[in-house]
Amino acid sequence: DSVPRFRDLRPALWRSDDVAGWLSSIGLPQLRPRFKQYHITGRKLLELLGPRSTGLSWLVDDALLPRLQREAAALAWRERRERRRGGGERAERGGARKSSTRERGREGEEGEDES
């Protein structure tokens, strides 16, 4: 438990608390309240870096923007690399979500048979 949770997950799977931990780890803890205010998850952060996005400028002061953009670009690279690898343990949380959805579908089908 001493290792922050965000280090063990693909960035796209981060919750807003994981993003806040990442901000502290890169030396930008002053951005945590603003990111939490807007519920910025890992997926949202990656979307904000995308080609059709407004970017991060609306969220961050101009003085901190270049540093955050560099760190976030490295994060996006990490996400692409891990996605290509198949995610392994880091995709486990996403895989568990998929299987539970399938199980719920099966439970619904079983309930229909009983009626």
PDB file of C-alpha atoms in Angstrom:
ATOM      1  CA  ASP A   1       0.000   0.000   0.000  1.00  0.00           C
ATOM      2  CA  SER A   2       2.987   2.361   0.226  1.00  0.00           C
ATOM      3  CA  VAL A   3       3.120   2.616  -3.597  1.00  0.00           C
ATOM      4  CA  PRO A   4       0.427   4.951  -4.898  1.00  0.00           C
ATOM      5  CA  ARG A   5      -2.328   3.134  -6.768  1.00  0.00           C
ATOM      6  CA  PHE A   6      -1.908   5.204  -9.951  1.00  0.00           C
ATOM      7  CA  ARG A   7       1.531   3.695 -10.521  1.00  0.00           C
ATOM      8  CA  ASP A   8      -0.018   0.224 -10.955  1.00  0.00           C
ATOM      9  CA  LEU A   9      -2.768   1.104 -13.425  1.00  0.00           C
ATOM     10  CA  ARG A  10      -2.916   2.238 -17.008  1.00  0.00           C
ATOM     11  CA  PRO A  11      -3.538   5.999 -17.022  1.00  0.00           C
ATOM     12  CA  ALA A  12      -6.877   5.531 -18.833  1.00  0.00           C
ATOM     13  CA  LEU A  13      -8.132   3.628 -15.769  1.00  0.00           C
ATOM     14  CA  TRP A  14      -7.232   6.312 -13.221  1.00  0.00           C
ATOM     15  CA  ARG A  15      -9.917   7.881 -11.062  1.00  0.00           C
ATOM     16  CA  SER A  16      -9.675  11.550 -10.116  1.00  0.00           C
ATOM     17  CA  ASP A  17      -7.821  10.614  -6.894  1.00  0.00           C
ATOM     18  CA  ASP A  18      -5.217   8.796  -8.986  1.00  0.00           C
ATOM     19  CA  VAL A  19      -4.757  11.879 -11.176  1.00  0.00           C
ATOM     20  CA  ALA A  20      -4.312  13.951  -8.014  1.00  0.00           C
ATOM     21  CA  GLY A  21      -1.616  11.534  -6.824  1.00  0.00           C
ATOM     22  CA  TRP A  22       0.117  11.756 -10.187  1.00  0.00           C
ATOM     23  CA  LEU A  23       0.066  15.573 -10.029  1.00  0.00           C
ATOM     24  CA  SER A  24       1.784  15.446  -6.634  1.00  0.00           C
ATOM     25  CA  SER A  25       4.342  12.940  -7.918  1.00  0.00           C
ATOM     26  CA  ILE A  26       5.364  15.246 -10.777  1.00  0.00           C
ATOM     27  CA  GLY A  27       5.703  18.234  -8.457  1.00  0.00           C
ATOM     28  CA  LEU A  28       2.439  19.997  -9.300  1.00  0.00           C
ATOM     29  CA  PRO A  29       0.347  19.475  -6.151  1.00  0.00           C
ATOM     30  CA  GLN A  30      -1.087  22.992  -6.472  1.00  0.00           C
ATOM     31  CA  LEU A  31      -3.158  21.723  -9.438  1.00  0.00           C
ATOM     32  CA  ARG A  32      -4.895  18.995  -7.443  1.00  0.00           C
ATOM     33  CA  PRO A  33      -7.891  21.090  -6.249  1.00  0.00           C
ATOM     34  CA  ARG A  34      -8.708  22.320  -9.753  1.00  0.00           C
ATOM     35  CA  PHE A  35      -8.431  18.854 -11.295  1.00  0.00           C
ATOM     36  CA  LYS A  36     -10.621  17.411  -8.533  1.00  0.00           C
ATOM     37  CA  GLN A  37     -13.136  20.230  -8.948  1.00  0.00           C
ATOM     38  CA  TYR A  38     -13.626  19.179 -12.578  1.00  0.00           C
ATOM     39  CA  HIS A  39     -13.435  15.431 -11.802  1.00  0.00           C
ATOM     40  CA  ILE A  40     -10.527  14.908 -14.193  1.00  0.00           C
ATOM     41  CA  THR A  41      -9.952  11.166 -14.492  1.00  0.00           C
ATOM     42  CA  GLY A  42      -7.120   9.532 -16.388  1.00  0.00           C
ATOM     43  CA  ARG A  43      -9.368   8.965 -19.388  1.00  0.00           C
ATOM     44  CA  LYS A  44     -10.451  12.626 -19.385  1.00  0.00           C
ATOM     45  CA  LEU A  45      -6.852  13.787 -19.046  1.00  0.00           C
ATOM     46  CA  LEU A  46      -5.876  11.703 -22.075  1.00  0.00           C
ATOM     47  CA  GLU A  47      -8.868  13.069 -24.011  1.00  0.00           C
ATOM     48  CA  LEU A  48      -7.762  16.612 -23.197  1.00  0.00           C
ATOM     49  CA  LEU A  49      -4.456  15.798 -24.889  1.00  0.00           C
ATOM     50  CA  GLY A  50      -6.146  14.476 -28.037  1.00  0.00           C
ATOM     51  CA  PRO A  51      -6.048  16.173 -31.447  1.00  0.00           C
ATOM     52  CA  ARG A  52      -9.693  17.322 -31.334  1.00  0.00           C
ATOM     53  CA  SER A  53      -9.453  18.689 -27.817  1.00  0.00           C
ATOM     54  CA  THR A  54      -9.371  22.157 -26.342  1.00  0.00           C
ATOM     55  CA  GLY A  55      -6.256  21.093 -24.443  1.00  0.00           C
ATOM     56  CA  LEU A  56      -5.304  21.896 -20.881  1.00  0.00           C
ATOM     57  CA  SER A  57      -5.022  25.687 -21.142  1.00  0.00           C
ATOM     58  CA  TRP A  58      -8.512  26.292 -19.689  1.00  0.00           C
ATOM     59  CA  LEU A  59      -7.558  24.262 -16.625  1.00  0.00           C
ATOM     60  CA  VAL A  60      -4.041  25.459 -15.814  1.00  0.00           C
ATOM     61  CA  ASP A  61      -2.239  28.790 -15.452  1.00  0.00           C
ATOM     62  CA  ASP A  62       0.012  29.712 -18.364  1.00  0.00           C
ATOM     63  CA  ALA A  63       3.109  29.519 -16.147  1.00  0.00           C
ATOM     64  CA  LEU A  64       2.528  25.829 -15.342  1.00  0.00           C
ATOM     65  CA  LEU A  65       1.112  24.764 -18.699  1.00  0.00           C
ATOM     66  CA  PRO A  66       4.367  23.823 -20.512  1.00  0.00           C
ATOM     67  CA  ARG A  67       5.496  21.594 -17.664  1.00  0.00           C
ATOM     68  CA  LEU A  68       2.109  19.904 -17.366  1.00  0.00           C
ATOM     69  CA  GLN A  69       1.958  19.372 -21.135  1.00  0.00           C
ATOM     70  CA  ARG A  70       5.378  17.672 -21.106  1.00  0.00           C
ATOM     71  CA  GLU A  71       4.411  15.385 -18.237  1.00  0.00           C
ATOM     72  CA  ALA A  72       1.012  14.629 -19.749  1.00  0.00           C
ATOM     73  CA  ALA A  73       2.578  13.815 -23.135  1.00  0.00           C
ATOM     74  CA  ALA A  74       4.813  11.274 -21.383  1.00  0.00           C
ATOM     75  CA  LEU A  75       1.706   9.892 -19.703  1.00  0.00           C
ATOM     76  CA  ALA A  76      -0.090   9.550 -23.052  1.00  0.00           C
ATOM     77  CA  TRP A  77       2.946   7.698 -24.426  1.00  0.00           C
ATOM     78  CA  ARG A  78       2.846   5.341 -21.426  1.00  0.00           C
ATOM     79  CA  GLU A  79      -0.849   4.668 -22.040  1.00  0.00           C
ATOM     80  CA  ARG A  80      -0.243   3.812 -25.715  1.00  0.00           C
ATOM     81  CA  ARG A  81       2.683   1.538 -24.824  1.00  0.00           C
ATOM     82  CA  GLU A  82       0.725  -0.322 -22.159  1.00  0.00           C
ATOM     83  CA  ARG A  83      -2.337  -0.665 -24.382  1.00  0.00           C
ATOM     84  CA  ARG A  84      -0.167  -2.217 -27.120  1.00  0.00           C
ATOM     85  CA  ARG A  85       1.284  -4.647 -24.600  1.00  0.00           C
ATOM     86  CA  GLY A  86      -2.219  -5.760 -23.665  1.00  0.00           C
ATOM     87  CA  GLY A  87      -2.199  -4.068 -20.297  1.00  0.00           C
ATOM     88  CA  GLY A  88      -1.455  -7.170 -18.169  1.00  0.00           C
ATOM     89  CA  GLU A  89      -2.110  -6.509 -14.494  1.00  0.00           C
ATOM     90  CA  ARG A  90      -2.637  -2.854 -15.237  1.00  0.00           C
ATOM     91  CA  ALA A  91      -5.708  -3.635 -17.351  1.00  0.00           C
ATOM     92  CA  GLU A  92      -7.118  -5.949 -14.689  1.00  0.00           C
ATOM     93  CA  ARG A  93      -9.554  -3.383 -13.360  1.00  0.00           C
ATOM     94  CA  GLY A  94     -10.996  -2.818 -16.850  1.00  0.00           C
ATOM     95  CA  GLY A  95     -11.195  -6.566 -17.498  1.00  0.00           C
ATOM     96  CA  ALA A  96     -13.041  -7.139 -14.238  1.00  0.00           C
ATOM     97  CA  ARG A  97     -15.599  -4.550 -15.256  1.00  0.00           C
ATOM     98  CA  LYS A  98     -16.219  -6.352 -18.566  1.00  0.00           C
ATOM     99  CA  SER A  99     -16.691  -9.762 -16.968  1.00  0.00           C
ATOM    100  CA  SER A 100     -19.084  -8.427 -14.358  1.00  0.00           C
ATOM    101  CA  THR A 101     -21.176  -6.885 -17.144  1.00  0.00           C
ATOM    102  CA  ARG A 102     -21.344 -10.256 -18.897  1.00  0.00           C
ATOM    103  CA  GLU A 103     -22.293 -11.956 -15.653  1.00  0.00           C
ATOM    104  CA  ARG A 104     -25.110  -9.475 -15.096  1.00  0.00           C
ATOM    105  CA  GLY A 105     -26.366 -10.253 -18.593  1.00  0.00           C
ATOM    106  CA  ARG A 106     -26.366 -13.980 -17.804  1.00  0.00           C
ATOM    107  CA  GLU A 107     -28.192 -13.381 -14.529  1.00  0.00           C
ATOM    108  CA  GLY A 108     -30.886 -11.487 -16.427  1.00  0.00           C
ATOM    109  CA  GLU A 109     -31.249 -14.375 -18.873  1.00  0.00           C
ATOM    110  CA  GLU A 110     -31.525 -16.877 -16.036  1.00  0.00           C
ATOM    111  CA  GLY A 111     -34.257 -14.792 -14.433  1.00  0.00           C
ATOM    112  CA  GLU A 112     -36.229 -14.831 -17.706  1.00  0.00           C
ATOM    113  CA  ASP A 113     -36.101 -18.637 -17.848  1.00  0.00           C
ATOM    114  CA  GLU A 114     -37.633 -18.914 -14.390  1.00  0.00           C
ATOM    115  CA  SER A 115     -40.751 -16.878 -15.181  1.00  0.00           C
TER     116      SER A 115
END
